[in-house]
C-alpha cells in the first residue's frame, strides 16, 4: 500500500508542476472518488465538505485546461486535495483488501457510464436541502467503526 500512497502523492505533485497533464488530473479525480467510496463505507475521518472542495478544485482545473490547454493545479488549489490524499493514506492503511477492491470495482462501474453524475454530487449535491452523512449524522466526522 505504500507504493499506492506514493503514486497518489506523485500525481498531486505532477499536477502542480508546469508539466502537469490530463493524466495527473484524471488520477487525482479517480483517487478522490475512490476515497469517497471508502468514506461512504465507513473508512475516513473527514467531513463531506472536504470532498466537495476537492471536486470543485478538480472541476475548475479541468475547465481551465479545456480553455488553455494547460493541465495543472495552481499551488493555492492543492490543500483540499492534500487533505483527501492524507485521509486516503489512512484509509488504505486500515481497510481490508476486500473492501478496497469492492470500492474500486464500484468506482470502475460508475466510470463506465456515459454522462454520469459524480459520486460526490450524486450523494452530496443536495446538502443545502438537509443532506446528512451516510451514517445519519449531519456534517460530522466519519470514522471507521
Coordinates of N, CA, C and O in Angstrom, one line a residue:
X1 N 0.8 -1.2 0.0 CA 0.0 0.0 0.0 C 0.9 1.3 0.0 O 0.4 2.3 -0.4
X2 N 2.1 1.1 0.5 CA 3.0 2.3 0.5 C 3.2 2.8 -1.0 O 3.3 4.0 -1.2
X3 N 3.4 1.8 -1.9 CA 3.6 2.2 -3.3 C 2.4 2.9 -3.9 O 2.5 3.9 -4.6
X4 N 1.2 2.5 -3.5 CA -0.1 3.2 -3.9 C -0.1 4.6 -3.4 O -0.4 5.6 -4.1
X5 N 0.2 4.8 -2.1 CA 0.3 6.1 -1.5 C 1.3 7.0 -2.2 O 1.0 8.2 -2.5
X6 N 2.4 6.5 -2.5 CA 3.5 7.3 -3.2 C 3.0 7.7 -4.5 O 3.1 8.9 -4.9
X7 N 2.4 6.8 -5.3 CA 1.9 7.1 -6.6 C 0.8 8.2 -6.5 O 0.7 9.1 -7.4
X8 N -0.1 8.1 -5.5 CA -1.1 9.1 -5.4 C -0.5 10.5 -5.1 O -1.0 11.5 -5.7
X9 N 0.4 10.5 -4.2 CA 1.0 11.8 -3.9 C 1.8 12.4 -5.1 O 1.9 13.6 -5.3
X10 N 2.5 11.5 -5.8 CA 3.2 12.0 -7.0 C 2.2 12.5 -8.1 O 2.6 13.5 -8.8
X11 N 1.0 12.0 -8.1 CA 0.0 12.6 -9.1 C -0.3 14.0 -8.7 O -0.4 14.9 -9.6
X12 N -0.4 14.3 -7.4 CA -0.6 15.7 -7.0 C 0.6 16.6 -7.3 O 0.4 17.7 -7.8
X13 N 1.8 16.1 -7.0 CA 3.0 16.8 -7.3 C 3.0 17.1 -8.8 O 3.3 18.2 -9.3
X14 N 2.7 16.1 -9.6 CA 2.7 16.3 -11.1 C 1.7 17.3 -11.5 O 2.0 18.1 -12.5
X15 N 0.6 17.4 -10.9 CA -0.4 18.4 -11.2 C 0.0 19.8 -10.9 O -0.6 20.8 -11.5
X16 N 0.9 20.0 -10.0 CA 1.2 21.4 -9.6 C 2.5 21.9 -10.3 O 2.9 23.0 -10.1
X17 N 3.1 21.0 -11.1 CA 4.2 21.4 -11.9 C 3.8 22.0 -13.2 O 2.7 21.7 -13.7
X18 N 4.7 22.7 -13.9 CA 4.4 23.3 -15.2 C 4.1 22.2 -16.2 O 3.4 22.4 -17.1
X19 N 4.6 21.0 -16.0 CA 4.4 19.9 -17.0 C 3.2 19.0 -16.6 O 3.1 17.9 -16.9
X20 N 2.3 19.6 -15.8 CA 1.1 18.8 -15.4 C 0.4 18.2 -16.6 O 0.5 18.8 -17.7
X21 N -0.4 17.2 -16.4 CA -1.0 16.6 -17.6 C -2.4 16.2 -17.3 O -2.9 16.1 -16.1
X22 N -3.2 15.9 -18.3 CA -4.5 15.4 -18.2 C -4.5 14.1 -17.4 O -5.4 13.9 -16.5
X23 N -3.5 13.3 -17.6 CA -3.4 12.0 -16.8 C -3.3 12.3 -15.3 O -4.0 11.6 -14.5
X24 N -2.5 13.2 -14.9 CA -2.4 13.5 -13.5 C -3.7 14.0 -12.9 O -4.1 13.6 -11.8
X25 N -4.4 14.9 -13.6 CA -5.7 15.4 -13.1 C -6.7 14.2 -13.1 O -7.5 14.1 -12.1
X26 N -6.7 13.4 -14.1 CA -7.6 12.2 -14.0 C -7.3 11.3 -12.9 O -8.2 10.8 -12.2
X27 N -6.0 11.1 -12.6 CA -5.6 10.3 -11.4 C -6.1 10.9 -10.1 O -6.6 10.2 -9.2
X28 N -6.0 12.2 -10.0 CA -6.4 12.8 -8.7 C -8.0 12.7 -8.6 O -8.5 12.5 -7.5
X29 N -8.7 12.8 -9.7 CA -10.1 12.6 -9.7 C -10.5 11.2 -9.3 O -11.3 11.0 -8.4
X30 N -9.8 10.2 -9.9 CA -10.0 8.8 -9.5 C -9.7 8.6 -8.0 O -10.5 7.9 -7.3
X31 N -8.6 9.1 -7.5 CA -8.3 8.9 -6.1 C -9.3 9.6 -5.2 O -9.7 9.0 -4.2
X32 N -9.8 10.8 -5.6 CA -10.8 11.5 -4.8 C -12.1 10.6 -4.7 O -12.6 10.5 -3.7
X33 N -12.5 10.1 -5.9 CA -13.7 9.3 -5.9 C -13.5 7.9 -5.1 O -14.4 7.5 -4.5
X34 N -12.3 7.4 -5.3 CA -12.0 6.1 -4.5 C -12.1 6.4 -3.0 O -12.7 5.6 -2.3
X35 N -11.5 7.5 -2.6 CA -11.5 7.8 -1.2 C -12.9 8.1 -0.7 O -13.3 7.7 0.4
X36 N -13.7 8.7 -1.6 CA -15.1 9.0 -1.2 C -15.9 7.7 -1.1 O -16.7 7.5 -0.1
X37 N -15.7 6.7 -2.0 CA -16.4 5.4 -1.9 C -16.0 4.7 -0.6 O -16.9 4.1 0.1
X38 N -14.7 4.8 -0.2 CA -14.3 4.2 1.1 C -14.9 4.9 2.3 O -15.2 4.3 3.3
X39 N -14.9 6.2 2.1 CA -15.5 7.1 3.2 C -17.0 6.7 3.4 O -17.4 6.5 4.6
X40 N -17.7 6.5 2.3 CA -19.1 6.1 2.5 C -19.2 4.7 3.1 O -20.3 4.4 3.7
X41 N -18.2 3.9 2.9 CA -18.2 2.5 3.5 C -17.8 2.6 5.0 O -17.8 1.5 5.7
X42 N -17.5 3.8 5.5 CA -17.2 3.9 6.9 C -15.8 4.1 7.2 O -15.4 4.1 8.4
X43 N -14.9 4.3 6.2 CA -13.5 4.5 6.4 C -13.1 5.9 6.1 O -13.2 6.3 4.9
X44 N -12.7 6.7 7.0 CA -12.3 8.1 6.8 C -12.7 9.0 7.9 O -13.7 8.7 8.6
X45 N -12.0 10.0 8.1 CA -12.1 10.9 9.2 C -12.2 12.3 8.8 O -11.6 13.2 9.5
X46 N -12.9 12.6 7.7 CA -13.2 14.0 7.3 C -14.6 14.2 7.1 O -15.4 13.2 7.1
X47 N -15.0 15.4 6.9 CA -16.4 15.8 6.6 C -16.7 15.7 5.1 O -15.7 15.8 4.3
X48 N -17.9 15.7 4.7 CA -18.3 15.7 3.3 C -17.7 17.0 2.6 O -17.5 16.9 1.4
X49 N -17.5 18.1 3.3 CA -17.0 19.3 2.7 C -15.7 19.1 2.1 O -15.4 19.8 1.1
X50 N -14.9 18.3 2.6 CA -13.5 18.0 2.1 C -13.7 17.5 0.7 O -13.0 17.9 -0.3
X51 N -14.6 16.6 0.4 CA -14.8 16.0 -0.9 C -15.4 17.0 -1.8 O -15.0 17.1 -3.0
X52 N -16.3 17.8 -1.3 CA -16.9 18.9 -2.2 C -15.8 19.9 -2.6 O -15.8 20.2 -3.8
X53 N -15.0 20.3 -1.7 CA -13.9 21.2 -2.1 C -12.9 20.6 -3.0 O -12.5 21.3 -4.0
X54 N -12.5 19.4 -2.8 CA -11.6 18.7 -3.7 C -12.2 18.6 -5.1 O -11.5 18.9 -6.1
X55 N -13.4 18.2 -5.2 CA -14.0 18.1 -6.5 C -14.2 19.4 -7.2 O -14.0 19.5 -8.4
X56 N -14.5 20.4 -6.5 CA -14.6 21.8 -7.0 C -13.3 22.2 -7.6 O -13.2 22.8 -8.7
X57 N -12.2 22.0 -6.9 CA -10.9 22.3 -7.4 C -10.6 21.6 -8.7 O -10.1 22.2 -9.7
X58 N -10.9 20.3 -8.7 CA -10.6 19.5 -9.9 C -11.5 20.0 -11.1 O -11.0 20.1 -12.2
X59 N -12.7 20.3 -10.8 CA -13.6 20.8 -11.9 C -13.1 22.1 -12.5 O -13.1 22.3 -13.7
X60 N -12.6 23.0 -11.6 CA -12.1 24.3 -12.1 C -10.8 24.0 -12.9 O -10.6 24.7 -13.9
X61 N -10.0 23.1 -12.4 CA -8.7 22.9 -13.2 C -9.0 22.3 -14.5 O -8.4 22.7 -15.5
X62 N -10.0 21.4 -14.6 CA -10.3 20.8 -15.9 C -10.9 21.8 -16.8 O -10.6 21.9 -18.0
X63 N -11.9 22.6 -16.3 CA -12.5 23.7 -17.1 C -11.4 24.7 -17.7 O -11.4 25.1 -18.8
X64 N -10.5 25.0 -16.8 CA -9.4 25.9 -17.2 C -8.5 25.3 -18.3 O -8.1 25.9 -19.3
X65 N -8.2 24.0 -18.1 CA -7.4 23.3 -19.0 C -8.0 23.1 -20.4 O -7.3 23.2 -21.4
X66 N -9.3 22.9 -20.4 CA -10.0 22.8 -21.7 C -9.9 24.1 -22.5 O -10.0 24.1 -23.7
X67 N -9.8 25.2 -21.8 CA -9.7 26.5 -22.4 C -8.3 26.9 -22.8 O -8.0 27.4 -23.9
X68 N -7.3 26.5 -21.9 CA -6.0 27.0 -22.1 C -5.0 25.9 -22.6 O -3.9 26.2 -23.1
X69 N -5.4 24.6 -22.4 CA -4.5 23.5 -22.8 C -3.5 23.2 -21.7 O -2.6 22.3 -21.9
X70 N -3.5 23.9 -20.6 CA -2.6 23.7 -19.5 C -3.3 22.9 -18.4 O -4.2 23.4 -17.7
X71 N -2.8 21.6 -18.3 CA -3.4 20.7 -17.3 C -2.7 20.7 -16.0 O -1.8 19.8 -15.8
X72 N -3.0 21.7 -15.2 CA -2.3 21.7 -13.9 C -3.2 22.4 -12.9 O -4.1 23.1 -13.2
X73 N -2.7 22.3 -11.6 CA -3.4 23.0 -10.5 C -2.5 24.1 -10.1 O -1.3 24.0 -10.2
X74 N -3.1 25.2 -9.6 CA -2.3 26.3 -9.0 C -2.0 25.8 -7.6 O -2.7 25.0 -7.0
X75 N -0.8 26.2 -7.2 CA -0.4 25.8 -5.8 C -1.4 26.1 -4.8 O -1.6 25.3 -3.8
X76 N -2.1 27.2 -4.9 CA -3.1 27.5 -3.9 C -4.3 26.6 -3.9 O -5.1 26.6 -3.0
X77 N -4.5 25.8 -5.0 CA -5.6 24.9 -5.1 C -5.4 23.6 -4.5 O -6.3 22.8 -4.3
X78 N -4.2 23.3 -4.1 CA -3.8 21.9 -3.7 C -4.2 21.5 -2.2 O -4.4 20.3 -2.0
X79 N -4.5 22.4 -1.3 CA -4.8 22.0 0.1 C -6.0 21.0 0.2 O -5.9 20.0 0.9
X80 N -7.1 21.2 -0.5 CA -8.2 20.2 -0.3 C -7.8 18.8 -0.9 O -8.2 17.8 -0.3
X81 N -7.0 18.8 -1.9 CA -6.6 17.5 -2.5 C -5.5 16.9 -1.6 O -5.5 15.6 -1.4
X82 N -4.7 17.7 -0.9 CA -3.7 17.1 0.0 C -4.5 16.5 1.2 O -4.1 15.4 1.7
X83 N -5.6 17.1 1.6 CA -6.3 16.6 2.7 C -7.0 15.2 2.3 O -7.0 14.3 3.1
X84 N -7.5 15.1 1.1 CA -8.1 13.9 0.6 C -7.0 12.8 0.5 O -7.2 11.7 1.0
X85 N -5.8 13.2 0.0 CA -4.7 12.2 -0.1 C -4.3 11.7 1.3 O -4.0 10.5 1.4
X86 N -4.1 12.6 2.2 CA -3.7 12.1 3.5 C -4.7 11.2 4.2 O -4.4 10.2 4.8
X87 N -6.0 11.6 4.0 CA -7.1 10.8 4.6 C -7.1 9.4 3.9 O -7.3 8.4 4.5
X88 N -6.9 9.4 2.5 CA -6.9 8.2 1.8 C -5.7 7.3 2.2 O -5.8 6.0 2.3
X89 N -4.6 7.9 2.6 CA -3.5 7.1 3.2 C -3.9 6.4 4.4 O -3.6 5.2 4.6
X90 N -4.7 7.1 5.3 CA -5.2 6.4 6.5 C -6.2 5.3 6.2 O -6.2 4.3 6.8
X91 N -7.0 5.6 5.1 CA -8.0 4.6 4.7 C -7.3 3.3 4.3 O -7.6 2.2 4.7
X92 N -6.3 3.4 3.4 CA -5.7 2.2 2.8 C -4.8 1.5 3.8 O -4.5 0.3 3.7
X93 N -4.5 2.2 4.9 CA -3.7 1.6 6.0 C -4.5 0.6 6.8 O -4.0 -0.3 7.4
X94 N -5.9 0.8 6.8 CA -6.7 0.0 7.7 C -7.8 -0.8 7.0 O -8.3 -1.8 7.5
X95 N -8.1 -0.4 5.8 CA -9.2 -1.1 5.0 C -8.8 -2.5 4.6 O -7.6 -2.7 4.3
X96 N -9.7 -3.4 4.6 CA -9.4 -4.8 4.2 C -9.3 -4.8 2.6 O -9.8 -3.9 2.0
X97 N -8.6 -5.7 2.1 CA -8.4 -5.9 0.7 C -9.8 -6.0 0.0 O -10.0 -5.4 -1.0
X98 N -10.6 -6.8 0.6 CA -12.0 -7.0 0.0 C -12.7 -5.7 -0.1 O -13.3 -5.4 -1.2
X99 N -12.8 -4.9 0.9 CA -13.5 -3.6 0.9 C -12.8 -2.7 -0.1 O -13.5 -2.0 -0.9
X100 N -11.5 -2.6 -0.1 CA -10.8 -1.8 -1.1 C -11.2 -2.2 -2.5 O -11.5 -1.3 -3.3
X101 N -11.1 -3.5 -2.8 CA -11.4 -3.9 -4.2 C -12.9 -3.7 -4.5 O -13.2 -3.4 -5.7
X102 N -13.8 -3.9 -3.6 CA -15.2 -3.6 -3.8 C -15.4 -2.1 -4.2 O -16.2 -1.8 -5.1
X103 N -14.8 -1.3 -3.5 CA -14.9 0.2 -3.7 C -14.3 0.5 -5.1 O -14.9 1.3 -5.9
X104 N -13.2 -0.1 -5.4 CA -12.5 0.1 -6.7 C -13.4 -0.4 -7.9 O -13.5 0.3 -8.9
X105 N -14.0 -1.5 -7.7 CA -14.9 -2.1 -8.7 C -16.2 -1.2 -8.9 O -16.6 -1.0 -10.0
X106 N -16.7 -0.7 -7.8 CA -17.9 0.1 -7.8 C -17.6 1.4 -8.6 O -18.3 1.9 -9.4
X107 N -16.4 2.0 -8.3 CA -16.0 3.2 -9.0 C -15.8 2.9 -10.5 O -16.2 3.7 -11.3
X108 N -15.2 1.8 -10.8 CA -15.0 1.4 -12.2 C -16.3 1.3 -12.9 O -16.4 1.8 -14.1
X109 N -17.3 0.7 -12.3 CA -18.6 0.6 -12.9 C -19.2 2.0 -13.2 O -19.8 2.3 -14.2
X110 N -19.1 2.9 -12.2 CA -19.6 4.3 -12.4 C -18.9 5.0 -13.5 O -19.5 5.7 -14.2
X111 N -17.6 4.8 -13.6 CA -16.8 5.5 -14.7 C -17.1 5.0 -16.1 O -16.8 5.6 -17.0
X112 N -17.7 3.8 -16.2 CA -18.1 3.2 -17.5 C -19.3 3.8 -18.1 O -19.6 3.7 -19.2
X113 N -20.1 4.5 -17.2 CA -21.4 5.1 -17.7 C -21.2 6.4 -18.3 O -20.5 7.3 -17.7
X114 N -21.7 6.6 -19.5 CA -21.6 7.9 -20.1 C -22.4 9.0 -19.4 O -23.5 8.7 -18.9
X115 N -21.9 10.2 -19.3 CA -22.6 11.3 -18.7 C -23.0 11.0 -17.2 O -24.1 11.4 -16.8
X116 N -22.2 10.3 -16.5 CA -22.5 10.0 -15.1 C -22.3 11.3 -14.2 O -21.4 12.0 -14.5
X117 N -23.2 11.4 -13.3 CA -23.0 12.5 -12.3 C -22.0 11.9 -11.3 O -22.0 10.8 -11.0
X118 N -21.1 12.8 -10.9 CA -20.0 12.3 -10.0 C -20.7 11.7 -8.7 O -21.7 12.1 -8.3
X119 N -20.0 10.7 -8.2 CA -20.5 10.1 -6.9 C -20.7 11.1 -5.8 O -21.6 11.0 -5.0
X120 N -19.8 12.1 -5.8 CA -19.9 13.1 -4.8 C -21.1 14.0 -5.0 O -21.9 14.2 -4.0
X121 N -21.3 14.4 -6.2 CA -22.5 15.2 -6.5 C -23.8 14.5 -6.3 O -24.8 15.0 -5.8
X122 N -23.8 13.2 -6.7 CA -25.0 12.4 -6.6 C -25.4 12.2 -5.1 O -26.5 12.3 -4.7
X123 N -24.4 12.0 -4.2 CA -24.7 11.8 -2.8 C -24.7 13.0 -2.0 O -25.5 13.1 -1.0
X124 N -23.9 14.0 -2.4 CA -23.9 15.2 -1.5 C -24.4 16.5 -2.1 O -24.5 17.5 -1.5
X125 N -24.9 16.4 -3.4 CA -25.3 17.6 -4.1 C -26.5 18.2 -3.5 O -26.7 19.4 -3.7
X126 N -27.2 17.5 -2.7 CA -28.4 18.1 -2.0 C -28.2 18.6 -0.6 O -29.1 18.7 0.2
X127 N -26.9 18.9 -0.3 CA -26.6 19.3 1.1 C -27.4 20.5 1.6 O -27.8 20.5 2.7
X128 N -27.7 21.4 0.7 CA -28.5 22.6 1.1 C -29.9 22.2 1.5 O -30.6 22.9 2.2
X129 N -30.3 21.0 1.0 CA -31.7 20.5 1.2 C -31.7 19.6 2.5 O -32.6 18.8 2.6
X130 N -30.7 19.7 3.3 CA -30.7 18.9 4.5 C -30.0 17.5 4.4 O -30.4 16.6 5.1
X131 N -29.1 17.4 3.5 CA -28.4 16.1 3.4 C -27.7 15.8 4.7 O -27.2 16.6 5.4
X132 N -27.7 14.5 5.0 CA -27.0 14.0 6.2 C -25.9 13.0 5.7 O -26.0 12.5 4.6
X133 N -24.9 12.8 6.5 CA -23.8 11.9 6.2 C -24.4 10.5 6.1 O -25.5 10.2 6.6
X134 N -23.7 9.6 5.4 CA -24.2 8.2 5.2 C -24.6 7.5 6.5 O -25.5 6.7 6.5
X135 N -24.1 7.9 7.7 CA -24.5 7.2 8.9 C -25.6 7.9 9.6 O -25.9 7.6 10.8
X136 N -26.2 8.9 9.0 CA -27.3 9.6 9.5 C -27.0 10.9 10.3 O -27.9 11.7 10.6
X137 N -25.7 11.2 10.5 CA -25.3 12.4 11.2 C -25.2 13.5 10.1 O -24.9 13.2 9.0
X138 N -25.3 14.7 10.5 CA -25.1 15.8 9.6 C -23.8 16.5 9.9 O -23.5 16.8 11.0
X139 N -23.0 16.7 8.8 CA -21.7 17.5 9.0 C -20.9 17.0 10.1 O -20.3 17.8 10.9
X140 N -20.7 15.7 10.2 CA -19.9 15.2 11.3 C -18.7 14.4 10.7 O -18.7 14.1 9.5
X141 N -17.7 14.1 11.5 CA -16.6 13.3 11.0 C -16.9 11.9 10.9 O -17.6 11.3 11.7
X142 N -16.5 11.3 9.8 CA -16.7 9.8 9.5 C -15.5 9.1 10.1 O -14.4 9.5 9.9
X143 N -15.7 8.0 10.7 CA -14.6 7.2 11.2 C -14.9 5.7 11.1 O -16.1 5.4 11.2
X144 N -13.9 4.9 10.9 CA -14.1 3.5 10.8 C -14.5 3.0 12.2 O -13.9 3.3 13.2
X145 N -15.6 2.2 12.2 CA -16.1 1.7 13.5 C -15.2 0.5 14.0 O -14.8 -0.3 13.3

